[in-house]
Structure formats: C-alpha cells, structure tokens
Amino acid sequence: MMQQIADLEAEGRELHLLLATLKDDDWRRPTLFKAWTIDDIVQHLHMGDLMGLASATAPAQFSALLADIQARRATGLSRVEETRQRLGDVTGQRLLEQWRVTLDRLCAALSAKAPDARLKWSGPDMGVRMFATARQMEIWSHAQAIYDLLDRERPEPSPRLRNIAELGVRTFAWAYRNRGLPVPTVVPHIRLATPFGEPWEWNPESAGGSVVGEAIAFCQVVTQIRNVADTALIVEGDGAKHWMSIAQCFAGPPETPPAPGTRRRG
C-alpha cells in the first residue's frame, strides 16, 4: 500500500478513537470552526469521502454528484446547509459508523489504482498520492476543532504530519492563483522543528523570507485552523509574511484565515 494511503487510514483511526468517546449531546455542540457542530464536521468529512470514492470508482457518478451539489449551492445554501440536507438524519453514532466504513472503502479503492492515475475533484485533478494526502489533511485539520471544543490534547504528532507540511509548501503558488494574485517568483525558506530528528526544510534561503518554527504550527496555519499570530512561528520578510496571511492548502474558493484569537483551545 502506498504510504500516503496508509497515513490516511491512520489519520482516520485516530479521529475515530476520539469520536467514539462522545456522548450523544456532544455531536450537536458548536465548535469554533464557523460554529459547525461536530455532526457538521463529520458530515463534511463523510461527504468528501463519498465524493472521493465516486471519483476513484465511477467518475461519471462523481461528475453528476458534483453538479448536483453545485446546483444546490447556487440556490443560496451554504456548504454545511447543503450537506445537512443531503445526509438528513445521518448524525451521531450512525454517522460515525457510516463515515468509517466509507473511509475504509475509499482507501481500498485508492490502493487499487495505478500510482500514476488521476482523480477528478472539485478543484484541479489530482494524482493518487496527492489525493490521499488531501483527504488526510481534511481529517487532521477538522479534528482540531473537535479537540479544541472538548479541551483535549491531541496525541503526539506522527511522522505522517510531514504529508500535510509538504502539501502546505507545494500549494504556495495555489494560494496566490486562487485569489487572482501574481505568484511571487521567489519562495520563502521553510525550516520546521519536529520530534523525529532532523528538521524538515524546503527551499533555499533567499529574498523570499523565511518561516521557522514547529511543524505542527506551520500545518495549523496552512490549513487555516490557527492564525499565524496565535503560533510561535517566526516569519521574516514581506513575502513570507504575506503568504502566511493568505496560506490555503485546500481546494475551493479563497478562504480568509481566522482572526487572531478566534480559534483557540478551550
């Protein structure tokens, strides 16, 4: 099995362990992520995996599903409202069971694809490796809002966190193109400390500035679950500072990062 698919499976198992401890009322509690409830978050992940499974096994079905979602959104429904309508009463423990089964099926479908296969998505098509990392990133990032709401510490980072950091680095140009901005010709140097030995580094030191700090903090910023001001990242240079103010490693229209202090634990 491709390592990124194994990492996606592991990320799902970790979140499943947390969700399995919830009481029925917990699922309806709003988080600091756009006031989405835990039900909303897991419904969102479940819909993403249903779409991913369709893309991997029945591309025509995926295209029809995507078109239907877009048509409903065009009527004025928000993303979470459309998903609530689509999934109806699939909530709580029932949702947890269906999400986990679908995620397992998605991982199996991805494992059956050729390594160089391309999958359709709501944004640009993606290769299997990048697709698995994108799904891992969704689980990892949305899980943070649940940990924050429950005031619980996350488990210690796993080496699979590198996938998300790599995605954050590789979507530097995307963050600009997605906003209709010119892509800087010089990229920031990135040096991230980890508990796994040598730091992770990308890009040579240059006039693009630098981002230095803990890997988990960098991943929090590029996934927009924390404002850079709420981390201990050291960001130097105008180019690096601007990027950290708009960084977005996920597909979809431009999203504004949370304001400082608005997405904090407890």
PDB file of N, CA and C in Angstrom, residues 70-140:
ATOM      1  N   GLN A  70     -23.301  21.552  -6.672  1.00  0.00           N
ATOM      2  CA  GLN A  70     -23.111  22.924  -7.134  1.00  0.00           C
ATOM      3  C   GLN A  70     -24.448  23.594  -7.442  1.00  0.00           C
ATOM      4  N   ALA A  71     -25.385  22.843  -7.992  1.00  0.00           N
ATOM      5  CA  ALA A  71     -26.707  23.408  -8.293  1.00  0.00           C
ATOM      6  C   ALA A  71     -27.432  23.788  -7.012  1.00  0.00           C
ATOM      7  N   ARG A  72     -27.336  22.951  -6.006  1.00  0.00           N
ATOM      8  CA  ARG A  72     -27.991  23.262  -4.731  1.00  0.00           C
ATOM      9  C   ARG A  72     -27.323  24.462  -4.054  1.00  0.00           C
ATOM     10  N   ARG A  73     -26.001  24.517  -4.157  1.00  0.00           N
ATOM     11  CA  ARG A  73     -25.287  25.650  -3.569  1.00  0.00           C
ATOM     12  C   ARG A  73     -25.665  26.958  -4.277  1.00  0.00           C
ATOM     13  N   ALA A  74     -25.959  26.867  -5.567  1.00  0.00           N
ATOM     14  CA  ALA A  74     -26.313  28.053  -6.347  1.00  0.00           C
ATOM     15  C   ALA A  74     -27.643  28.657  -5.904  1.00  0.00           C
ATOM     16  N   THR A  75     -28.455  27.881  -5.188  1.00  0.00           N
ATOM     17  CA  THR A  75     -29.727  28.410  -4.689  1.00  0.00           C
ATOM     18  C   THR A  75     -29.549  29.245  -3.430  1.00  0.00           C
ATOM     19  N   GLY A  76     -28.331  29.283  -2.919  1.00  0.00           N
ATOM     20  CA  GLY A  76     -28.061  30.080  -1.728  1.00  0.00           C
ATOM     21  C   GLY A  76     -27.691  29.278  -0.507  1.00  0.00           C
ATOM     22  N   LEU A  77     -27.715  27.954  -0.627  1.00  0.00           N
ATOM     23  CA  LEU A  77     -27.344  27.121   0.518  1.00  0.00           C
ATOM     24  C   LEU A  77     -25.843  27.221   0.780  1.00  0.00           C
ATOM     25  N   SER A  78     -25.472  27.272   2.034  1.00  0.00           N
ATOM     26  CA  SER A  78     -24.052  27.206   2.377  1.00  0.00           C
ATOM     27  C   SER A  78     -23.586  25.762   2.233  1.00  0.00           C
ATOM     28  N   ARG A  79     -22.300  25.558   2.308  1.00  0.00           N
ATOM     29  CA  ARG A  79     -21.760  24.200   2.201  1.00  0.00           C
ATOM     30  C   ARG A  79     -22.341  23.304   3.280  1.00  0.00           C
ATOM     31  N   VAL A  80     -22.377  23.794   4.506  1.00  0.00           N
ATOM     32  CA  VAL A  80     -22.851  22.956   5.606  1.00  0.00           C
ATOM     33  C   VAL A  80     -24.359  22.733   5.496  1.00  0.00           C
ATOM     34  N   GLU A  81     -25.105  23.728   5.040  1.00  0.00           N
ATOM     35  CA  GLU A  81     -26.558  23.561   4.880  1.00  0.00           C
ATOM     36  C   GLU A  81     -26.875  22.518   3.810  1.00  0.00           C
ATOM     37  N   GLU A  82     -26.135  22.572   2.700  1.00  0.00           N
ATOM     38  CA  GLU A  82     -26.364  21.607   1.634  1.00  0.00           C
ATOM     39  C   GLU A  82     -26.069  20.194   2.117  1.00  0.00           C
ATOM     40  N   THR A  83     -24.987  20.037   2.868  1.00  0.00           N
ATOM     41  CA  THR A  83     -24.631  18.707   3.368  1.00  0.00           C
ATOM     42  C   THR A  83     -25.647  18.217   4.387  1.00  0.00           C
ATOM     43  N   ARG A  84     -26.135  19.109   5.252  1.00  0.00           N
ATOM     44  CA  ARG A  84     -27.176  18.714   6.213  1.00  0.00           C
ATOM     45  C   ARG A  84     -28.407  18.188   5.496  1.00  0.00           C
ATOM     46  N   GLN A  85     -28.826  18.889   4.440  1.00  0.00           N
ATOM     47  CA  GLN A  85     -29.997  18.449   3.686  1.00  0.00           C
ATOM     48  C   GLN A  85     -29.743  17.100   3.017  1.00  0.00           C
ATOM     49  N   ARG A  86     -28.570  16.920   2.473  1.00  0.00           N
ATOM     50  CA  ARG A  86     -28.258  15.708   1.729  1.00  0.00           C
ATOM     51  C   ARG A  86     -28.182  14.483   2.640  1.00  0.00           C
ATOM     52  N   LEU A  87     -27.581  14.637   3.804  1.00  0.00           N
ATOM     53  CA  LEU A  87     -27.384  13.495   4.691  1.00  0.00           C
ATOM     54  C   LEU A  87     -28.516  13.317   5.698  1.00  0.00           C
ATOM     55  N   GLY A  88     -29.355  14.338   5.836  1.00  0.00           N
ATOM     56  CA  GLY A  88     -30.537  14.203   6.677  1.00  0.00           C
ATOM     57  C   GLY A  88     -30.227  13.802   8.106  1.00  0.00           C
ATOM     58  N   ASP A  89     -30.816  12.687   8.535  1.00  0.00           N
ATOM     59  CA  ASP A  89     -30.683  12.270   9.933  1.00  0.00           C
ATOM     60  C   ASP A  89     -29.486  11.358  10.171  1.00  0.00           C
ATOM     61  N   VAL A  90     -28.554  11.324   9.235  1.00  0.00           N
ATOM     62  CA  VAL A  90     -27.318  10.556   9.461  1.00  0.00           C
ATOM     63  C   VAL A  90     -26.422  11.405  10.341  1.00  0.00           C
ATOM     64  N   THR A  91     -26.535  11.208  11.636  1.00  0.00           N
ATOM     65  CA  THR A  91     -25.824  12.006  12.625  1.00  0.00           C
ATOM     66  C   THR A  91     -25.311  11.095  13.741  1.00  0.00           C
ATOM     67  N   GLY A  92     -24.531  11.669  14.626  1.00  0.00           N
ATOM     68  CA  GLY A  92     -24.094  10.945  15.817  1.00  0.00           C
ATOM     69  C   GLY A  92     -23.406   9.629  15.519  1.00  0.00           C
ATOM     70  N   GLN A  93     -23.716   8.620  16.309  1.00  0.00           N
ATOM     71  CA  GLN A  93     -23.063   7.327  16.179  1.00  0.00           C
ATOM     72  C   GLN A  93     -23.329   6.679  14.825  1.00  0.00           C
ATOM     73  N   ARG A  94     -24.517   6.894  14.284  1.00  0.00           N
ATOM     74  CA  ARG A  94     -24.810   6.357  12.946  1.00  0.00           C
ATOM     75  C   ARG A  94     -23.887   6.981  11.909  1.00  0.00           C
ATOM     76  N   LEU A  95     -23.681   8.275  12.019  1.00  0.00           N
ATOM     77  CA  LEU A  95     -22.761   8.971  11.121  1.00  0.00           C
ATOM     78  C   LEU A  95     -21.350   8.446  11.287  1.00  0.00           C
ATOM     79  N   LEU A  96     -20.934   8.254  12.533  1.00  0.00           N
ATOM     80  CA  LEU A  96     -19.583   7.760  12.797  1.00  0.00           C
ATOM     81  C   LEU A  96     -19.349   6.425  12.099  1.00  0.00           C
ATOM     82  N   GLU A  97     -20.333   5.527  12.197  1.00  0.00           N
ATOM     83  CA  GLU A  97     -20.182   4.208  11.577  1.00  0.00           C
ATOM     84  C   GLU A  97     -20.101   4.318  10.058  1.00  0.00           C
ATOM     85  N   GLN A  98     -20.989   5.132   9.462  1.00  0.00           N
ATOM     86  CA  GLN A  98     -21.001   5.251   8.001  1.00  0.00           C
ATOM     87  C   GLN A  98     -19.735   5.923   7.492  1.00  0.00           C
ATOM     88  N   TRP A  99     -19.261   6.954   8.210  1.00  0.00           N
ATOM     89  CA  TRP A  99     -18.035   7.634   7.793  1.00  0.00           C
ATOM     90  C   TRP A  99     -16.864   6.669   7.783  1.00  0.00           C
ATOM     91  N   ARG A 100     -16.719   5.875   8.858  1.00  0.00           N
ATOM     92  CA  ARG A 100     -15.577   4.964   8.956  1.00  0.00           C
ATOM     93  C   ARG A 100     -15.613   3.899   7.860  1.00  0.00           C
ATOM     94  N   VAL A 101     -16.805   3.358   7.579  1.00  0.00           N
ATOM     95  CA  VAL A 101     -16.931   2.355   6.521  1.00  0.00           C
ATOM     96  C   VAL A 101     -16.560   2.958   5.165  1.00  0.00           C
ATOM     97  N   THR A 102     -17.053   4.167   4.898  1.00  0.00           N
ATOM     98  CA  THR A 102     -16.768   4.820   3.621  1.00  0.00           C
ATOM     99  C   THR A 102     -15.286   5.135   3.482  1.00  0.00           C
ATOM    100  N   LEU A 103     -14.664   5.592   4.563  1.00  0.00           N
ATOM    101  CA  LEU A 103     -13.238   5.891   4.504  1.00  0.00           C
ATOM    102  C   LEU A 103     -12.432   4.629   4.211  1.00  0.00           C
ATOM    103  N   ASP A 104     -12.803   3.517   4.830  1.00  0.00           N
ATOM    104  CA  ASP A 104     -12.106   2.255   4.559  1.00  0.00           C
ATOM    105  C   ASP A 104     -12.270   1.865   3.089  1.00  0.00           C
ATOM    106  N   ARG A 105     -13.471   2.044   2.563  1.00  0.00           N
ATOM    107  CA  ARG A 105     -13.715   1.716   1.146  1.00  0.00           C
ATOM    108  C   ARG A 105     -12.908   2.640   0.232  1.00  0.00           C
ATOM    109  N   LEU A 106     -12.816   3.907   0.612  1.00  0.00           N
ATOM    110  CA  LEU A 106     -12.030   4.851  -0.191  1.00  0.00           C
ATOM    111  C   LEU A 106     -10.565   4.430  -0.215  1.00  0.00           C
ATOM    112  N   CYS A 107     -10.021   4.079   0.938  1.00  0.00           N
ATOM    113  CA  CYS A 107      -8.610   3.671   0.987  1.00  0.00           C
ATOM    114  C   CYS A 107      -8.374   2.427   0.141  1.00  0.00           C
ATOM    115  N   ALA A 108      -9.311   1.492   0.180  1.00  0.00           N
ATOM    116  CA  ALA A 108      -9.177   0.287  -0.642  1.00  0.00           C
ATOM    117  C   ALA A 108      -9.228   0.640  -2.132  1.00  0.00           C
ATOM    118  N   ALA A 109     -10.123   1.553  -2.493  1.00  0.00           N
ATOM    119  CA  ALA A 109     -10.246   1.959  -3.898  1.00  0.00           C
ATOM    120  C   ALA A 109      -8.996   2.676  -4.371  1.00  0.00           C
ATOM    121  N   LEU A 110      -8.426   3.531  -3.526  1.00  0.00           N
ATOM    122  CA  LEU A 110      -7.196   4.227  -3.891  1.00  0.00           C
ATOM    123  C   LEU A 110      -6.042   3.242  -4.049  1.00  0.00           C
ATOM    124  N   SER A 111      -5.999   2.239  -3.173  1.00  0.00           N
ATOM    125  CA  SER A 111      -4.927   1.242  -3.243  1.00  0.00           C
ATOM    126  C   SER A 111      -4.997   0.427  -4.527  1.00  0.00           C
ATOM    127  N   ALA A 112      -6.201   0.305  -5.080  1.00  0.00           N
ATOM    128  CA  ALA A 112      -6.369  -0.480  -6.306  1.00  0.00           C
ATOM    129  C   ALA A 112      -6.027   0.322  -7.563  1.00  0.00           C
ATOM    130  N   LYS A 113      -5.803   1.632  -7.424  1.00  0.00           N
ATOM    131  CA  LYS A 113      -5.500   2.470  -8.581  1.00  0.00           C
ATOM    132  C   LYS A 113      -4.016   2.373  -8.931  1.00  0.00           C
ATOM    133  N   ALA A 114      -3.711   2.609 -10.185  1.00  0.00           N
ATOM    134  CA  ALA A 114      -2.310   2.710 -10.591  1.00  0.00           C
ATOM    135  C   ALA A 114      -1.692   3.943  -9.937  1.00  0.00           C
ATOM    136  N   PRO A 115      -0.422   3.876  -9.552  1.00  0.00           N
ATOM    137  CA  PRO A 115       0.210   5.010  -8.868  1.00  0.00           C
ATOM    138  C   PRO A 115       0.140   6.317  -9.647  1.00  0.00           C
ATOM    139  N   ASP A 116       0.097   6.243 -10.979  1.00  0.00           N
ATOM    140  CA  ASP A 116       0.070   7.466 -11.785  1.00  0.00           C
ATOM    141  C   ASP A 116      -1.343   7.855 -12.219  1.00  0.00           C
ATOM    142  N   ALA A 117      -2.360   7.209 -11.659  1.00  0.00           N
ATOM    143  CA  ALA A 117      -3.745   7.528 -12.013  1.00  0.00           C
ATOM    144  C   ALA A 117      -4.109   8.924 -11.525  1.00  0.00           C
ATOM    145  N   ARG A 118      -5.021   9.569 -12.253  1.00  0.00           N
ATOM    146  CA  ARG A 118      -5.509  10.891 -11.895  1.00  0.00           C
ATOM    147  C   ARG A 118      -6.972  10.782 -11.482  1.00  0.00           C
ATOM    148  N   LEU A 119      -7.352  11.568 -10.472  1.00  0.00           N
ATOM    149  CA  LEU A 119      -8.721  11.565  -9.991  1.00  0.00           C
ATOM    150  C   LEU A 119      -9.334  12.946 -10.164  1.00  0.00           C
ATOM    151  N   LYS A 120     -10.586  12.965 -10.637  1.00  0.00           N
ATOM    152  CA  LYS A 120     -11.314  14.222 -10.754  1.00  0.00           C
ATOM    153  C   LYS A 120     -11.657  14.738  -9.372  1.00  0.00           C
ATOM    154  N   TRP A 121     -11.717  16.064  -9.238  1.00  0.00           N
ATOM    155  CA  TRP A 121     -12.077  16.666  -7.956  1.00  0.00           C
ATOM    156  C   TRP A 121     -12.753  17.999  -8.232  1.00  0.00           C
ATOM    157  N   SER A 122     -13.202  18.665  -7.171  1.00  0.00           N
ATOM    158  CA  SER A 122     -13.866  19.955  -7.338  1.00  0.00           C
ATOM    159  C   SER A 122     -12.890  21.038  -7.778  1.00  0.00           C
ATOM    160  N   GLY A 123     -11.616  20.849  -7.461  1.00  0.00           N
ATOM    161  CA  GLY A 123     -10.556  21.715  -7.959  1.00  0.00           C
ATOM    162  C   GLY A 123      -9.825  20.977  -9.071  1.00  0.00           C
ATOM    163  N   PRO A 124      -8.540  21.246  -9.250  1.00  0.00           N
ATOM    164  CA  PRO A 124      -7.774  20.530 -10.277  1.00  0.00           C
ATOM    165  C   PRO A 124      -7.740  19.032 -10.005  1.00  0.00           C
ATOM    166  N   ASP A 125      -7.637  18.224 -11.070  1.00  0.00           N
ATOM    167  CA  ASP A 125      -7.450  16.786 -10.906  1.00  0.00           C
ATOM    168  C   ASP A 125      -6.196  16.534 -10.077  1.00  0.00           C
ATOM    169  N   MET A 126      -6.175  15.402  -9.374  1.00  0.00           N
ATOM    170  CA  MET A 126      -5.030  15.076  -8.518  1.00  0.00           C
ATOM    171  C   MET A 126      -4.589  13.640  -8.754  1.00  0.00           C
ATOM    172  N   GLY A 127      -3.293  13.397  -8.586  1.00  0.00           N
ATOM    173  CA  GLY A 127      -2.790  12.041  -8.590  1.00  0.00           C
ATOM    174  C   GLY A 127      -3.178  11.337  -7.294  1.00  0.00           C
ATOM    175  N   VAL A 128      -3.069  10.014  -7.301  1.00  0.00           N
ATOM    176  CA  VAL A 128      -3.490   9.219  -6.138  1.00  0.00           C
ATOM    177  C   VAL A 128      -2.757   9.653  -4.876  1.00  0.00           C
ATOM    178  N   ARG A 129      -1.443   9.849  -4.967  1.00  0.00           N
ATOM    179  CA  ARG A 129      -0.656  10.217  -3.792  1.00  0.00           C
ATOM    180  C   ARG A 129      -1.131  11.544  -3.195  1.00  0.00           C
ATOM    181  N   MET A 130      -1.299  12.557  -4.059  1.00  0.00           N
ATOM    182  CA  MET A 130      -1.746  13.854  -3.579  1.00  0.00           C
ATOM    183  C   MET A 130      -3.185  13.800  -3.070  1.00  0.00           C
ATOM    184  N   PHE A 131      -4.017  12.992  -3.721  1.00  0.00           N
ATOM    185  CA  PHE A 131      -5.403  12.871  -3.296  1.00  0.00           C
ATOM    186  C   PHE A 131      -5.484  12.297  -1.883  1.00  0.00           C
ATOM    187  N   ALA A 132      -4.710  11.244  -1.620  1.00  0.00           N
ATOM    188  CA  ALA A 132      -4.722  10.638  -0.287  1.00  0.00           C
ATOM    189  C   ALA A 132      -4.240  11.646   0.761  1.00  0.00           C
ATOM    190  N   THR A 133      -3.215  12.425   0.417  1.00  0.00           N
ATOM    191  CA  THR A 133      -2.714  13.428   1.352  1.00  0.00           C
ATOM    192  C   THR A 133      -3.765  14.508   1.603  1.00  0.00           C
ATOM    193  N   ALA A 134      -4.481  14.913   0.555  1.00  0.00           N
ATOM    194  CA  ALA A 134      -5.516  15.932   0.723  1.00  0.00           C
ATOM    195  C   ALA A 134      -6.620  15.443   1.655  1.00  0.00           C
ATOM    196  N   ARG A 135      -7.009  14.173   1.538  1.00  0.00           N
ATOM    197  CA  ARG A 135      -8.034  13.624   2.438  1.00  0.00           C
ATOM    198  C   ARG A 135      -7.482  13.523   3.862  1.00  0.00           C
ATOM    199  N   GLN A 136      -6.204  13.147   4.010  1.00  0.00           N
ATOM    200  CA  GLN A 136      -5.598  13.121   5.352  1.00  0.00           C
ATOM    201  C   GLN A 136      -5.603  14.507   5.960  1.00  0.00           C
ATOM    202  N   MET A 137      -5.260  15.515   5.153  1.00  0.00           N
ATOM    203  CA  MET A 137      -5.229  16.890   5.645  1.00  0.00           C
ATOM    204  C   MET A 137      -6.607  17.334   6.133  1.00  0.00           C
ATOM    205  N   GLU A 138      -7.659  16.959   5.404  1.00  0.00           N
ATOM    206  CA  GLU A 138      -9.017  17.329   5.814  1.00  0.00           C
ATOM    207  C   GLU A 138      -9.341  16.745   7.191  1.00  0.00           C
ATOM    208  N   ILE A 139      -9.027  15.475   7.385  1.00  0.00           N
ATOM    209  CA  ILE A 139      -9.308  14.844   8.676  1.00  0.00           C
ATOM    210  C   ILE A 139      -8.493  15.512   9.776  1.00  0.00           C
ATOM    211  N   TRP A 140      -7.202  15.687   9.539  1.00  0.00           N
ATOM    212  CA  TRP A 140      -6.319  16.254  10.565  1.00  0.00           C
ATOM    213  C   TRP A 140      -6.761  17.655  10.953  1.00  0.00           C
TER     214      TRP A 140
END
